[in-house]
Each structure stands twice: as structure tokens, then as C-alpha cells.
PDB file of C-alpha atoms and ligand atoms in Angstrom:
ATOM      1  CA  UNK A 211      87.495  58.113 128.344  1.00 40.00           C
ATOM      2  CA  UNK A 212      90.682  59.241 130.014  1.00 41.00           C
ATOM      3  CA  UNK A 213      93.433  61.291 128.800  1.00 46.00           C
ATOM      4  CA  UNK A 214      97.057  60.893 129.671  1.00 50.00           C
ATOM      5  CA  UNK A 215     100.085  62.450 128.523  1.00 53.00           C
ATOM      6  CA  UNK A 216     102.202  59.925 126.773  1.00 53.00           C
ATOM      7  CA  UNK A 217     105.705  59.447 128.298  1.00 72.00           C
ATOM      8  CA  UNK A 218     107.337  58.376 124.869  1.00 86.00           C
ATOM      9  CA  UNK A 219     110.474  60.135 123.855  1.00 96.00           C
ATOM     10  CA  UNK A 220     110.348  63.677 122.482  1.00 97.00           C
ATOM     11  CA  UNK A 221     112.823  65.857 120.729  1.00 98.00           C
ATOM     12  CA  UNK A 222     113.829  69.252 121.887  1.00 98.00           C
ATOM     13  CA  UNK A 223     115.600  71.842 120.011  1.00 98.00           C
ATOM     14  CA  UNK A 224     117.183  75.009 121.321  1.00 97.00           C
ATOM     15  CA  UNK A 225     117.479  77.529 118.072  1.00 96.00           C
ATOM     16  CA  UNK A 226     119.837  80.387 118.805  1.00 91.00           C
ATOM     17  CA  UNK A 227     121.482  83.030 116.722  1.00 87.00           C
ATOM     18  CA  UNK A 228     124.711  81.355 117.014  1.00 89.00           C
ATOM     19  CA  UNK A 229     124.209  77.635 117.791  1.00 94.00           C
ATOM     20  CA  UNK A 230     121.356  74.872 117.382  1.00 97.00           C
ATOM     21  CA  UNK A 231     120.999  72.287 120.082  1.00 97.00           C
ATOM     22  CA  UNK A 232     119.169  69.117 119.947  1.00 98.00           C
ATOM     23  CA  UNK A 233     118.378  66.480 122.475  1.00 98.00           C
ATOM     24  CA  UNK A 234     116.275  63.299 122.755  1.00 98.00           C
ATOM     25  CA  UNK A 235     114.389  63.420 125.817  1.00 97.00           C
ATOM     26  CA  UNK A 236     113.377  60.085 127.136  1.00 96.00           C
ATOM     27  CA  UNK A 237     110.291  58.925 129.046  1.00 92.00           C
ATOM     28  CA  UNK A 238     112.132  59.689 132.307  1.00 93.00           C
ATOM     29  CA  UNK A 239     112.997  63.153 131.118  1.00 95.00           C
ATOM     30  CA  UNK A 240     116.577  62.333 130.706  1.00 95.00           C
ATOM     31  CA  UNK A 241     118.603  63.333 127.500  1.00 97.00           C
ATOM     32  CA  UNK A 242     119.175  59.991 125.528  1.00 97.00           C
ATOM     33  CA  UNK A 243     121.265  61.682 122.708  1.00 97.00           C
ATOM     34  CA  UNK A 244     122.269  65.072 121.723  1.00 97.00           C
ATOM     35  CA  UNK A 245     123.784  67.021 118.984  1.00 98.00           C
ATOM     36  CA  UNK A 246     125.013  70.638 118.091  1.00 97.00           C
ATOM     37  CA  UNK A 247     125.300  72.708 114.997  1.00 97.00           C
ATOM     38  CA  UNK A 248     126.272  76.181 114.089  1.00 96.00           C
ATOM     39  CA  UNK A 249     123.329  78.359 112.981  1.00 95.00           C
ATOM     40  CA  UNK A 250     123.701  79.384 109.298  1.00 96.00           C
ATOM     41  CA  UNK A 251     122.098  82.567 110.419  1.00 91.00           C
ATOM     42  CA  UNK A 252     123.337  84.715 107.329  1.00 92.00           C
ATOM     43  CA  UNK A 253     121.799  82.067 104.930  1.00 94.00           C
ATOM     44  CA  UNK A 254     118.296  82.379 105.724  1.00 91.00           C
ATOM     45  CA  UNK A 255     115.349  80.091 106.651  1.00 95.00           C
ATOM     46  CA  UNK A 256     116.009  77.239 104.206  1.00 96.00           C
ATOM     47  CA  UNK A 257     119.466  76.775 105.475  1.00 97.00           C
ATOM     48  CA  UNK A 258     118.382  77.034 108.952  1.00 97.00           C
ATOM     49  CA  UNK A 259     115.712  74.458 108.424  1.00 97.00           C
ATOM     50  CA  UNK A 260     118.262  72.059 106.733  1.00 98.00           C
ATOM     51  CA  UNK A 261     120.609  72.618 109.851  1.00 98.00           C
ATOM     52  CA  UNK A 262     117.951  71.906 112.458  1.00 98.00           C
ATOM     53  CA  UNK A 263     116.866  68.584 110.506  1.00 98.00           C
ATOM     54  CA  UNK A 264     120.499  67.532 110.360  1.00 98.00           C
ATOM     55  CA  UNK A 265     121.090  68.332 113.949  1.00 98.00           C
ATOM     56  CA  UNK A 266     117.916  66.418 115.006  1.00 98.00           C
ATOM     57  CA  UNK A 267     118.938  63.311 113.143  1.00 97.00           C
ATOM     58  CA  UNK A 268     122.229  63.258 114.611  1.00 98.00           C
ATOM     59  CA  UNK A 269     120.619  63.429 117.987  1.00 98.00           C
ATOM     60  CA  UNK A 270     118.209  60.676 117.212  1.00 98.00           C
ATOM     61  CA  UNK A 271     121.279  58.586 116.010  1.00 98.00           C
ATOM     62  CA  UNK A 272     123.075  59.177 119.282  1.00 98.00           C
ATOM     63  CA  UNK A 273     119.973  58.040 121.078  1.00 97.00           C
ATOM     64  CA  UNK A 274     119.677  54.971 118.719  1.00 97.00           C
ATOM     65  CA  UNK A 275     116.168  55.935 117.958  1.00 96.00           C
ATOM     66  CA  UNK A 276     114.224  56.518 114.632  1.00 96.00           C
ATOM     67  CA  UNK A 277     112.202  59.675 113.977  1.00 96.00           C
ATOM     68  CA  UNK A 278     109.001  57.728 113.866  1.00 95.00           C
ATOM     69  CA  UNK A 279     109.514  56.664 117.585  1.00 95.00           C
ATOM     70  CA  UNK A 280     109.433  60.376 118.647  1.00 96.00           C
ATOM     71  CA  UNK A 281     106.060  61.848 119.652  1.00 95.00           C
ATOM     72  CA  UNK A 282     106.625  65.365 118.775  1.00 97.00           C
ATOM     73  CA  UNK A 283     109.319  67.856 118.422  1.00 98.00           C
ATOM     74  CA  UNK A 284     109.502  71.205 120.611  1.00 98.00           C
ATOM     75  CA  UNK A 285     111.617  74.033 119.207  1.00 98.00           C
ATOM     76  CA  UNK A 286     112.623  77.029 121.319  1.00 97.00           C
ATOM     77  CA  UNK A 287     113.533  80.215 119.382  1.00 96.00           C
ATOM     78  CA  UNK A 288     114.009  83.777 119.684  1.00 90.00           C
ATOM     79  CA  UNK A 289     110.993  85.787 118.778  1.00 80.00           C
ATOM     80  CA  UNK A 290     108.554  87.537 118.293  1.00 89.00           C
ATOM     81  CA  UNK A 291     106.399  84.447 117.239  1.00 94.00           C
ATOM     82  CA  UNK A 292     103.006  83.408 116.243  1.00 95.00           C
ATOM     83  CA  UNK A 293     103.016  80.431 118.607  1.00 92.00           C
ATOM     84  CA  UNK A 294      99.770  78.963 117.415  1.00 93.00           C
ATOM     85  CA  UNK A 295     100.875  78.762 113.832  1.00 96.00           C
ATOM     86  CA  UNK A 296     104.597  78.104 114.534  1.00 96.00           C
ATOM     87  CA  UNK A 297     105.962  81.178 112.781  1.00 97.00           C
ATOM     88  CA  UNK A 298     108.876  83.256 113.602  1.00 96.00           C
ATOM     89  CA  UNK A 299     107.386  86.819 112.696  1.00 95.00           C
ATOM     90  CA  UNK A 300     111.020  88.085 112.614  1.00 91.00           C
ATOM     91  CA  UNK A 301     114.526  87.762 114.084  1.00 87.00           C
ATOM     92  CA  UNK A 302     117.188  90.181 113.121  1.00 81.00           C
ATOM     93  CA  UNK A 303     119.923  87.682 114.565  1.00 82.00           C
ATOM     94  CA  UNK A 304     118.790  84.987 112.186  1.00 88.00           C
ATOM     95  CA  UNK A 305     117.948  87.267 109.122  1.00 88.00           C
ATOM     96  CA  UNK A 306     114.379  85.687 108.721  1.00 93.00           C
ATOM     97  CA  UNK A 307     111.029  87.215 108.506  1.00 94.00           C
ATOM     98  CA  UNK A 308     107.432  85.166 108.634  1.00 96.00           C
ATOM     99  CA  UNK A 309     109.563  81.897 108.837  1.00 97.00           C
ATOM    100  CA  UNK A 310     106.948  79.144 109.073  1.00 98.00           C
ATOM    101  CA  UNK A 311     109.334  76.959 111.166  1.00 98.00           C
ATOM    102  CA  UNK A 312     106.794  74.892 112.643  1.00 98.00           C
ATOM    103  CA  UNK A 313     104.956  73.777 109.597  1.00 98.00           C
ATOM    104  CA  UNK A 314     108.210  73.309 107.587  1.00 98.00           C
ATOM    105  CA  UNK A 315     109.973  71.308 110.249  1.00 98.00           C
ATOM    106  CA  UNK A 316     106.779  69.184 110.615  1.00 98.00           C
ATOM    107  CA  UNK A 317     106.806  68.395 106.804  1.00 98.00           C
ATOM    108  CA  UNK A 318     110.416  67.592 106.767  1.00 97.00           C
ATOM    109  CA  UNK A 319     110.224  65.170 109.756  1.00 97.00           C
ATOM    110  CA  UNK A 320     106.517  63.843 109.677  1.00 97.00           C
ATOM    111  CA  UNK A 321     106.179  64.790 113.393  1.00 97.00           C
ATOM    112  CA  UNK A 322     104.059  67.402 115.015  1.00 97.00           C
ATOM    113  CA  UNK A 323     105.985  70.381 115.986  1.00 98.00           C
ATOM    114  CA  UNK A 324     105.688  73.056 118.748  1.00 97.00           C
ATOM    115  CA  UNK A 325     107.657  76.288 118.355  1.00 97.00           C
ATOM    116  CA  UNK A 326     107.813  78.508 121.516  1.00 96.00           C
ATOM    117  CA  UNK A 327     109.953  81.460 122.682  1.00 95.00           C
ATOM    118  CA  UNK A 328     113.302  80.151 123.783  1.00 95.00           C
ATOM    119  CA  UNK A 329     113.324  81.910 126.975  1.00 95.00           C
ATOM    120  CA  UNK A 330     109.806  80.852 127.928  1.00 96.00           C
ATOM    121  CA  UNK A 331     110.885  77.191 127.017  1.00 97.00           C
ATOM    122  CA  UNK A 332     113.815  77.625 129.393  1.00 97.00           C
ATOM    123  CA  UNK A 333     111.875  78.809 132.264  1.00 98.00           C
ATOM    124  CA  UNK A 334     109.496  75.938 131.606  1.00 98.00           C
ATOM    125  CA  UNK A 335     112.489  73.610 131.869  1.00 98.00           C
ATOM    126  CA  UNK A 336     113.563  75.175 134.976  1.00 98.00           C
ATOM    127  CA  UNK A 337     110.090  74.662 136.582  1.00 98.00           C
ATOM    128  CA  UNK A 338     109.594  71.095 135.601  1.00 97.00           C
ATOM    129  CA  UNK A 339     113.003  69.805 136.056  1.00 97.00           C
ATOM    130  CA  UNK A 340     115.466  72.310 137.424  1.00 98.00           C
ATOM    131  CA  UNK A 341     115.421  75.072 140.447  1.00 98.00           C
ATOM    132  CA  UNK A 342     111.673  75.544 140.214  1.00 98.00           C
ATOM    133  CA  UNK A 343     110.551  71.924 140.824  1.00 97.00           C
ATOM    134  CA  UNK A 344     107.942  71.774 143.531  1.00 97.00           C
ATOM    135  CA  UNK A 345     106.645  75.293 143.156  1.00 98.00           C
ATOM    136  CA  UNK A 346     103.700  76.562 140.803  1.00 98.00           C
ATOM    137  CA  UNK A 347     104.353  80.344 140.796  1.00 98.00           C
ATOM    138  CA  UNK A 348     107.842  81.328 139.372  1.00 98.00           C
ATOM    139  CA  UNK A 349     109.655  84.313 137.988  1.00 98.00           C
ATOM    140  CA  UNK A 350     112.770  83.454 135.992  1.00 98.00           C
ATOM    141  CA  UNK A 351     115.128  85.826 134.378  1.00 98.00           C
ATOM    142  CA  UNK A 352     118.040  84.788 132.108  1.00 96.00           C
ATOM    143  CA  UNK A 353     120.985  87.286 131.839  1.00 96.00           C
ATOM    144  CA  UNK A 354     123.361  87.189 129.053  1.00 93.00           C
ATOM    145  CA  UNK A 355     123.726  89.327 125.973  1.00 90.00           C
ATOM    146  CA  UNK A 356     120.181  90.372 126.633  1.00 92.00           C
ATOM    147  CA  UNK A 357     117.738  89.894 129.339  1.00 95.00           C
ATOM    148  CA  UNK A 358     115.012  87.131 128.711  1.00 94.00           C
ATOM    149  CA  UNK A 359     112.128  86.253 131.198  1.00 96.00           C
ATOM    150  CA  UNK A 360     109.435  83.696 131.996  1.00 97.00           C
ATOM    151  CA  UNK A 361     106.352  84.045 134.250  1.00 98.00           C
ATOM    152  CA  UNK A 362     104.708  80.762 135.519  1.00 98.00           C
ATOM    153  CA  UNK A 363     101.543  81.356 137.349  1.00 97.00           C
ATOM    154  CA  UNK A 364      99.724  78.266 138.808  1.00 97.00           C
ATOM    155  CA  UNK A 365     101.814  75.950 136.894  1.00 96.00           C
ATOM    156  CA  UNK A 366     101.379  77.534 133.582  1.00 95.00           C
ATOM    157  CA  UNK A 367     103.637  79.908 131.320  1.00 95.00           C
ATOM    158  CA  UNK A 368     101.941  83.152 131.092  1.00 96.00           C
ATOM    159  CA  UNK A 369     102.053  84.125 127.407  1.00 92.00           C
ATOM    160  CA  UNK A 370      99.365  86.845 127.414  1.00 93.00           C
ATOM    161  CA  UNK A 371      96.970  87.991 124.739  1.00 92.00           C
ATOM    162  CA  UNK A 372      99.613  88.189 122.072  1.00 89.00           C
ATOM    163  CA  UNK A 373     101.366  84.926 123.063  1.00 88.00           C
ATOM    164  CA  UNK A 374     104.604  86.867 123.563  1.00 88.00           C
ATOM    165  CA  UNK A 375     104.279  88.001 127.232  1.00 93.00           C
ATOM    166  CA  UNK A 376     106.874  87.449 129.664  1.00 94.00           C
ATOM    167  CA  UNK A 377     109.549  90.058 128.199  1.00 93.00           C
ATOM    168  CA  UNK A 378     110.740  91.030 131.463  1.00 95.00           C
ATOM    169  CA  UNK A 379     113.903  92.415 129.937  1.00 95.00           C
ATOM    170  CA  UNK A 380     111.883  95.381 128.370  1.00 95.00           C
ATOM    171  CA  UNK A 381     110.206  96.850 131.558  1.00 97.00           C
ATOM    172  CA  UNK A 382     111.395 100.400 131.808  1.00 97.00           C
ATOM    173  CA  UNK A 383     113.822 100.637 134.664  1.00 97.00           C
ATOM    174  CA  UNK A 384     115.205 104.191 134.184  1.00 97.00           C
ATOM    175  CA  UNK A 385     113.166 106.919 132.254  1.00 97.00           C
ATOM    176  CA  UNK A 386     115.297 108.346 129.428  1.00 96.00           C
ATOM    177  CA  UNK A 387     118.091 105.862 130.021  1.00 96.00           C
ATOM    178  CA  UNK A 388     120.178 104.006 127.569  1.00 96.00           C
ATOM    179  CA  UNK A 389     118.780 103.055 124.214  1.00 96.00           C
ATOM    180  CA  UNK A 390     117.591  99.459 124.166  1.00 93.00           C
ATOM    181  CA  UNK A 391     117.813  97.081 121.029  1.00 88.00           C
ATOM    182  CA  UNK A 392     114.116  97.046 121.028  1.00 88.00           C
ATOM    183  CA  UNK A 393     114.198 100.833 120.329  1.00 92.00           C
ATOM    184  CA  UNK A 394     112.920 102.018 123.801  1.00 95.00           C
ATOM    185  CA  UNK A 395     114.983 103.613 126.321  1.00 97.00           C
ATOM    186  CA  UNK A 396     115.944 102.492 129.752  1.00 97.00           C
ATOM    187  CA  UNK A 397     114.748  98.954 129.388  1.00 97.00           C
ATOM    188  CA  UNK A 398     116.121  96.582 132.115  1.00 98.00           C
ATOM    189  CA  UNK A 399     118.175  94.866 129.367  1.00 96.00           C
ATOM    190  CA  UNK A 400     119.754  98.163 128.314  1.00 97.00           C
ATOM    191  CA  UNK A 401     120.701  98.770 132.090  1.00 98.00           C
ATOM    192  CA  UNK A 402     121.603  95.272 133.225  1.00 98.00           C
ATOM    193  CA  UNK A 403     122.536  92.908 130.471  1.00 96.00           C
ATOM    194  CA  UNK A 404     126.235  91.796 129.788  1.00 96.00           C
ATOM    195  CA  UNK A 405     126.080  94.137 126.770  1.00 94.00           C
ATOM    196  CA  UNK A 406     125.067  96.944 129.051  1.00 96.00           C
ATOM    197  CA  UNK A 407     127.840  96.197 131.543  1.00 97.00           C
ATOM    198  CA  UNK A 408     130.477  95.824 128.853  1.00 96.00           C
ATOM    199  CA  UNK A 409     129.350  99.085 127.155  1.00 96.00           C
ATOM    200  CA  UNK A 410     129.916 100.991 130.291  1.00 96.00           C
ATOM    201  CA  UNK A 411     133.300  99.578 131.034  1.00 96.00           C
ATOM    202  CA  UNK A 412     134.406 100.351 127.653  1.00 95.00           C
ATOM    203  CA  UNK A 413     133.080 104.054 127.865  1.00 95.00           C
ATOM    204  CA  UNK A 414     135.091 104.472 131.130  1.00 95.00           C
ATOM    205  CA  UNK A 415     138.252 103.051 129.543  1.00 94.00           C
ATOM    206  CA  UNK A 416     137.810 105.511 126.676  1.00 93.00           C
ATOM    207  CA  UNK A 417     137.698 108.126 129.188  1.00 95.00           C
ATOM    208  CA  UNK A 418     141.143 107.166 130.508  1.00 92.00           C
ATOM    209  CA  UNK A 419     140.212 105.089 133.566  1.00 91.00           C
ATOM    210  CA  UNK A 420     142.486 101.991 134.144  1.00 91.00           C
ATOM    211  CA  UNK A 421     140.820  98.523 133.720  1.00 93.00           C
ATOM    212  CA  UNK A 422     142.417  94.904 133.631  1.00 93.00           C
ATOM    213  CA  UNK A 423     139.803  94.520 130.837  1.00 93.00           C
ATOM    214  CA  UNK A 424     141.006  97.512 128.608  1.00 93.00           C
ATOM    215  CA  UNK A 425     143.296  95.246 126.269  1.00 90.00           C
ATOM    216  CA  UNK A 426     140.568  92.559 125.851  1.00 91.00           C
ATOM    217  CA  UNK A 427     137.818  95.217 125.151  1.00 91.00           C
ATOM    218  CA  UNK A 428     140.170  96.681 122.472  1.00 87.00           C
ATOM    219  CA  UNK A 429     141.138  93.368 120.868  1.00 89.00           C
ATOM    220  CA  UNK A 430     137.492  92.169 120.669  1.00 85.00           C
ATOM    221  CA  UNK A 431     135.755  95.172 119.371  1.00 86.00           C
ATOM    222  CA  UNK A 432     134.229  95.891 122.651  1.00 86.00           C
ATOM    223  CA  UNK A 433     132.886  92.579 123.405  1.00 90.00           C
ATOM    224  CA  UNK A 434     133.348  90.585 126.506  1.00 93.00           C
ATOM    225  CA  UNK A 435     132.540  86.972 127.631  1.00 94.00           C
ATOM    226  CA  UNK A 436     130.777  86.401 130.822  1.00 95.00           C
ATOM    227  CA  UNK A 437     133.729  84.598 132.194  1.00 96.00           C
ATOM    228  CA  UNK A 438     136.119  87.538 131.298  1.00 96.00           C
ATOM    229  CA  UNK A 439     133.859  89.834 133.315  1.00 96.00           C
ATOM    230  CA  UNK A 440     133.752  87.451 136.386  1.00 97.00           C
ATOM    231  CA  UNK A 441     137.464  87.173 136.394  1.00 97.00           C
ATOM    232  CA  UNK A 442     137.878  91.065 136.420  1.00 97.00           C
ATOM    233  CA  UNK A 443     135.080  91.287 139.011  1.00 97.00           C
ATOM    234  CA  UNK A 444     136.661  88.757 141.438  1.00 95.00           C
ATOM    235  CA  UNK A 445     140.149  90.342 140.958  1.00 96.00           C
ATOM    236  CA  UNK A 446     138.543  93.544 142.040  1.00 97.00           C
ATOM    237  CA  UNK A 447     139.035  95.519 138.999  1.00 97.00           C
ATOM    238  CA  UNK A 448     137.408  98.911 140.237  1.00 97.00           C
ATOM    239  CA  UNK A 449     135.439  99.726 137.103  1.00 97.00           C
ATOM    240  CA  UNK A 450     134.033  96.173 136.635  1.00 97.00           C
ATOM    241  CA  UNK A 451     133.008  96.022 140.309  1.00 97.00           C
ATOM    242  CA  UNK A 452     131.262  99.268 140.061  1.00 97.00           C
ATOM    243  CA  UNK A 453     129.431  98.373 136.544  1.00 98.00           C
ATOM    244  CA  UNK A 454     128.598  94.854 137.780  1.00 98.00           C
ATOM    245  CA  UNK A 455     127.027  96.384 141.146  1.00 98.00           C
ATOM    246  CA  UNK A 456     125.309  98.948 139.276  1.00 98.00           C
ATOM    247  CA  UNK A 457     123.697  96.280 136.891  1.00 98.00           C
ATOM    248  CA  UNK A 458     122.877  93.938 139.792  1.00 98.00           C
ATOM    249  CA  UNK A 459     120.930  96.726 141.494  1.00 98.00           C
ATOM    250  CA  UNK A 460     119.018  97.514 138.269  1.00 98.00           C
ATOM    251  CA  UNK A 461     118.096  93.847 138.025  1.00 98.00           C
ATOM    252  CA  UNK A 462     117.203  93.720 141.714  1.00 98.00           C
ATOM    253  CA  UNK A 463     114.866  96.697 141.373  1.00 98.00           C
ATOM    254  CA  UNK A 464     113.217  95.206 138.367  1.00 98.00           C
ATOM    255  CA  UNK A 465     112.688  91.931 139.917  1.00 98.00           C
ATOM    256  CA  UNK A 466     111.346  93.640 143.171  1.00 97.00           C
ATOM    257  CA  UNK A 467     108.820  95.333 141.292  1.00 97.00           C
ATOM    258  CA  UNK A 468     107.744  92.203 139.448  1.00 97.00           C
ATOM    259  CA  UNK A 469     107.659  90.330 142.718  1.00 97.00           C
ATOM    260  CA  UNK A 470     105.148  93.043 144.035  1.00 97.00           C
ATOM    261  CA  UNK A 471     102.883  92.363 141.187  1.00 96.00           C
ATOM    262  CA  UNK A 472     103.187  88.666 140.714  1.00 96.00           C
ATOM    263  CA  UNK A 473     104.036  87.203 144.206  1.00 95.00           C
ATOM    264  CA  UNK A 474     105.917  84.269 143.064  1.00 97.00           C
ATOM    265  CA  UNK A 475     107.367  81.542 145.375  1.00 97.00           C
ATOM    266  CA  UNK A 476     110.750  81.703 143.762  1.00 98.00           C
ATOM    267  CA  UNK A 477     112.771  83.897 141.472  1.00 98.00           C
ATOM    268  CA  UNK A 478     115.204  81.934 139.490  1.00 98.00           C
ATOM    269  CA  UNK A 479     118.166  83.678 137.849  1.00 98.00           C
ATOM    270  CA  UNK A 480     119.966  82.005 134.924  1.00 97.00           C
ATOM    271  CA  UNK A 481     122.129  82.735 131.959  1.00 95.00           C
ATOM    272  CA  UNK A 482     125.785  83.304 131.123  1.00 94.00           C
ATOM    273  CA  UNK A 483     126.309  86.227 133.415  1.00 96.00           C
ATOM    274  CA  UNK A 484     124.633  84.681 136.372  1.00 97.00           C
ATOM    275  CA  UNK A 485     126.447  81.222 135.843  1.00 96.00           C
ATOM    276  CA  UNK A 486     129.805  83.235 135.691  1.00 97.00           C
ATOM    277  CA  UNK A 487     129.534  85.666 138.567  1.00 97.00           C
ATOM    278  CA  UNK A 488     127.755  83.282 140.861  1.00 96.00           C
ATOM    279  CA  UNK A 489     126.953  83.787 144.465  1.00 96.00           C
ATOM    280  CA  UNK A 490     128.595  87.256 145.045  1.00 94.00           C
ATOM    281  CA  UNK A 491     126.308  88.660 142.129  1.00 96.00           C
ATOM    282  CA  UNK A 492     123.217  86.721 143.322  1.00 97.00           C
ATOM    283  CA  UNK A 493     123.624  88.300 146.594  1.00 97.00           C
ATOM    284  CA  UNK A 494     123.733  91.732 145.193  1.00 97.00           C
ATOM    285  CA  UNK A 495     120.471  91.154 143.427  1.00 98.00           C
ATOM    286  CA  UNK A 496     118.996  89.562 146.372  1.00 96.00           C
ATOM    287  CA  UNK A 497     119.684  92.430 148.605  1.00 97.00           C
ATOM    288  CA  UNK A 498     118.259  95.013 146.056  1.00 97.00           C
ATOM    289  CA  UNK A 499     115.276  92.724 145.248  1.00 97.00           C
ATOM    290  CA  UNK A 500     114.312  92.590 148.992  1.00 96.00           C
ATOM    291  CA  UNK A 501     114.706  96.294 149.515  1.00 96.00           C
ATOM    292  CA  UNK A 502     112.144  96.709 146.583  1.00 96.00           C
ATOM    293  CA  UNK A 503     109.729  93.977 147.872  1.00 96.00           C
ATOM    294  CA  UNK A 504     106.871  95.532 149.575  1.00 94.00           C
ATOM    295  CA  UNK A 505     105.747  92.678 151.867  1.00 88.00           C
ATOM    296  CA  UNK A 506     107.989  89.635 152.660  1.00 89.00           C
ATOM    297  CA  UNK A 507     109.365  90.027 156.224  1.00 87.00           C
ATOM    298  CA  UNK A 508     110.181  86.330 156.601  1.00 90.00           C
ATOM    299  CA  UNK A 509     112.016  86.309 153.162  1.00 91.00           C
ATOM    300  CA  UNK A 510     109.749  83.421 152.073  1.00 94.00           C
ATOM    301  CA  UNK A 511     110.319  84.470 148.481  1.00 96.00           C
ATOM    302  CA  UNK A 512     113.385  82.552 147.447  1.00 95.00           C
ATOM    303  CA  UNK A 513     115.952  83.849 144.765  1.00 96.00           C
ATOM    304  CA  UNK A 514     118.107  80.989 143.432  1.00 97.00           C
ATOM    305  CA  UNK A 515     120.350  80.202 140.610  1.00 98.00           C
ATOM    306  CA  UNK A 516     119.018  78.273 137.503  1.00 98.00           C
ATOM    307  CA  UNK A 517     119.856  74.428 137.670  1.00 98.00           C
ATOM    308  CA  UNK A 518     120.012  73.276 134.047  1.00 97.00           C
ATOM    309  CA  UNK A 519     122.510  75.553 132.330  1.00 95.00           C
ATOM    310  CA  UNK A 520     122.404  75.249 128.680  1.00 93.00           C
ATOM    311  CA  UNK A 521     120.030  72.396 128.463  1.00 96.00           C
ATOM    312  CA  UNK A 522     116.937  74.499 129.964  1.00 97.00           C
ATOM    313  CA  UNK A 523     115.774  75.401 126.445  1.00 96.00           C
ATOM    314  CA  UNK A 524     115.847  72.018 124.820  1.00 96.00           C
ATOM    315  CA  UNK A 525     114.350  70.198 127.814  1.00 98.00           C
ATOM    316  CA  UNK A 526     111.568  72.760 128.248  1.00 98.00           C
ATOM    317  CA  UNK A 527     110.871  72.647 124.632  1.00 98.00           C
ATOM    318  CA  UNK A 528     110.611  68.968 124.604  1.00 97.00           C
ATOM    319  CA  UNK A 529     108.404  68.801 127.607  1.00 96.00           C
ATOM    320  CA  UNK A 530     105.828  71.624 126.245  1.00 96.00           C
ATOM    321  CA  UNK A 531     105.803  69.686 122.963  1.00 96.00           C
ATOM    322  CA  UNK A 532     105.021  66.378 124.736  1.00 95.00           C
ATOM    323  CA  UNK A 533     102.260  68.079 126.622  1.00 93.00           C
ATOM    324  CA  UNK A 534     100.771  69.572 123.646  1.00 91.00           C
ATOM    325  CA  UNK A 535     101.088  66.620 121.305  1.00 88.00           C
ATOM    326  CA  UNK A 536     101.490  63.640 123.518  1.00 77.00           C
ATOM    327  CA  UNK A 537      97.907  63.538 124.677  1.00 58.00           C
ATOM    328  CA  UNK A 538      96.620  59.935 123.977  1.00 52.00           C
ATOM    329  CA  UNK A 539      92.959  59.100 124.418  1.00 43.00           C
ATOM    330  CA  UNK A 540      91.993  55.508 125.542  1.00 39.00           C
TER     331      UNK A 540
HETATM  332 ZN1   ZN B 133     113.932  97.174 125.376  1.00 55.86          ZN
END
């Protein structure tokens, strides 16, 4: 008896609060067909399930495959989750509670489904196919509206006793600091995410300081895209430069502390903020991370940008599903 992981096509789905991405991942791990839908987040679980099924079928059509030719479906979704049972325990962004997405999608498609946290799936995608290829111990942080993370030790995603470990956005980085979306104060996410940077720029503008982003902030109700932040940063807008640097320092501190605990071979930084701000931002994070790393005189621990962009989540979800459900005994 030998067990081998089948390399038949799998379907990966990245379910987010605003959009759904689906991709058929072939035996060589390339994307054979893809589709995209808006998430009907206000309409609740049934509408979301229907949108996922439609999106999946469109991706299959693009790949010229039938659902019966797919080994399994992997879904990456915001949590918290009951990974074993495939249930989204709750999601404020998607207006769902105890949503049995895994079982429901399996009934709708006739295929086995693995539901995993979206960021853990993204980290796994980077590990297998992106910036983490060739490494076994990885720390990944994705910086956007929030900050998500993924810890990989000896080639395995660390999910912990609860199935939800890896939430590096919610380590406390400043005692008594800004209130985080999770209810705690001073989380890394509350100090270093795009929302955190934007909020502080808005505050400075309201105090009367000049910023090239003032008009955009007012027009868009206090929200900014990563690209807009990057543009102001590269144009040396003083408040933007100050706040981006402050956020990068907090991120570097948090990562340095985690590096001391976990000793990864590589730290991968992804997400909209990292993609938009690029090397200048990475350098700021690198410098602070190294200052907070106890032992690494030769700088053997790398800190590199993610390589897969928006595809990381669906690729990681698909590969995790293949590994869980694609084992064939002969
Ligand atoms: Zn938090």
C-alpha cells in the first residue's frame, strides 16, 4: 500500500468581504481558468453560497472542465472558523454566523470541500509556490485594511489548539494603545495597518496640518487606497512619510519579537500596503526587525516581499484541499 497525493485539478476559492475569486488549479499548479464575483455580503449565507457556486462554475467553464473532474474544493475565508467542520463561526464583514460553508458547498457541488482561514491559505500558497519556495520555516504577514499572518513550522501551517492560531495582527505592540477592531488595545493591526495609518493622517489633517491627502480623505469619508498612500509617500508628503515610517517601525518590532520566538528562515511580507509602497517600506521594516532580533549577526533570516499577489489565497486553498482530499491509495 502506498499513498500518493493526486495531481488532478482542484478548485481554489478566495472568499472576501468584497469579492470572491475562483481558480481551477491544474496538475502543474498553474491556474487553468478563473472567475470573479462581488460578495453579496449584506444578503447573508444563502446568497454568498450561490455566488460562490456561480463563480466556481464560471472558472470551470474557462478551464473547459466539468465539476466531476475536480478532486476537491478549497475555500479561504476570514474567520474565526471551525476548520474541522468547515464552519464560519462568525464574520461581521459578511454578516454571517455559524455558516456551514464547507458542508453546504459540498452538497451543492458534490465535491469534498476544505475551508481554511484566508490568510493561512495565502501563507501556504506563498510557501508552496511563491516567495517561500525552498524554505520550511516561514513567518508571513499580510498588511492591508488589517494585518493577517501565517506561521509555517517544518513545512506545516501552525493552527494551534483552536485551529485559529497565526493571528499575528493581534499581538499587543503598545500597551494601552489604539483600540483594535477585535476589542483589545494596541494590537499590531491597530498600530500598523492601512486603516491605522489612514486614521492618523486624518487626525493630523483635522488638527490643521497640511497634507496632499487631505482632499481625498474628506471626499472618501476617511478611507484611502494603498496606492494613494504610496503616491503621497513617494512625493514626500510630510505627514504621510511620518505615519508610514511609524507604522513600519511597529511592524518591524512585532516581526522581530516573533522572529525571536520562532526563528524562521524567511519573513514574507504581502498585502496591498506592501505591494504599493514596495522596497522603501520593506527596508524600513527590515531595519527595525533586525534591531529587535536577538541573534542573527549574519542576517541569515531573509525578509522578502510576497510573490503571488491576489492569487496567493486561492492557490493556497486549492493546494491544501488537494493535500487533504487528494490522497489516493493503490
Ligand atoms: Zn486586535
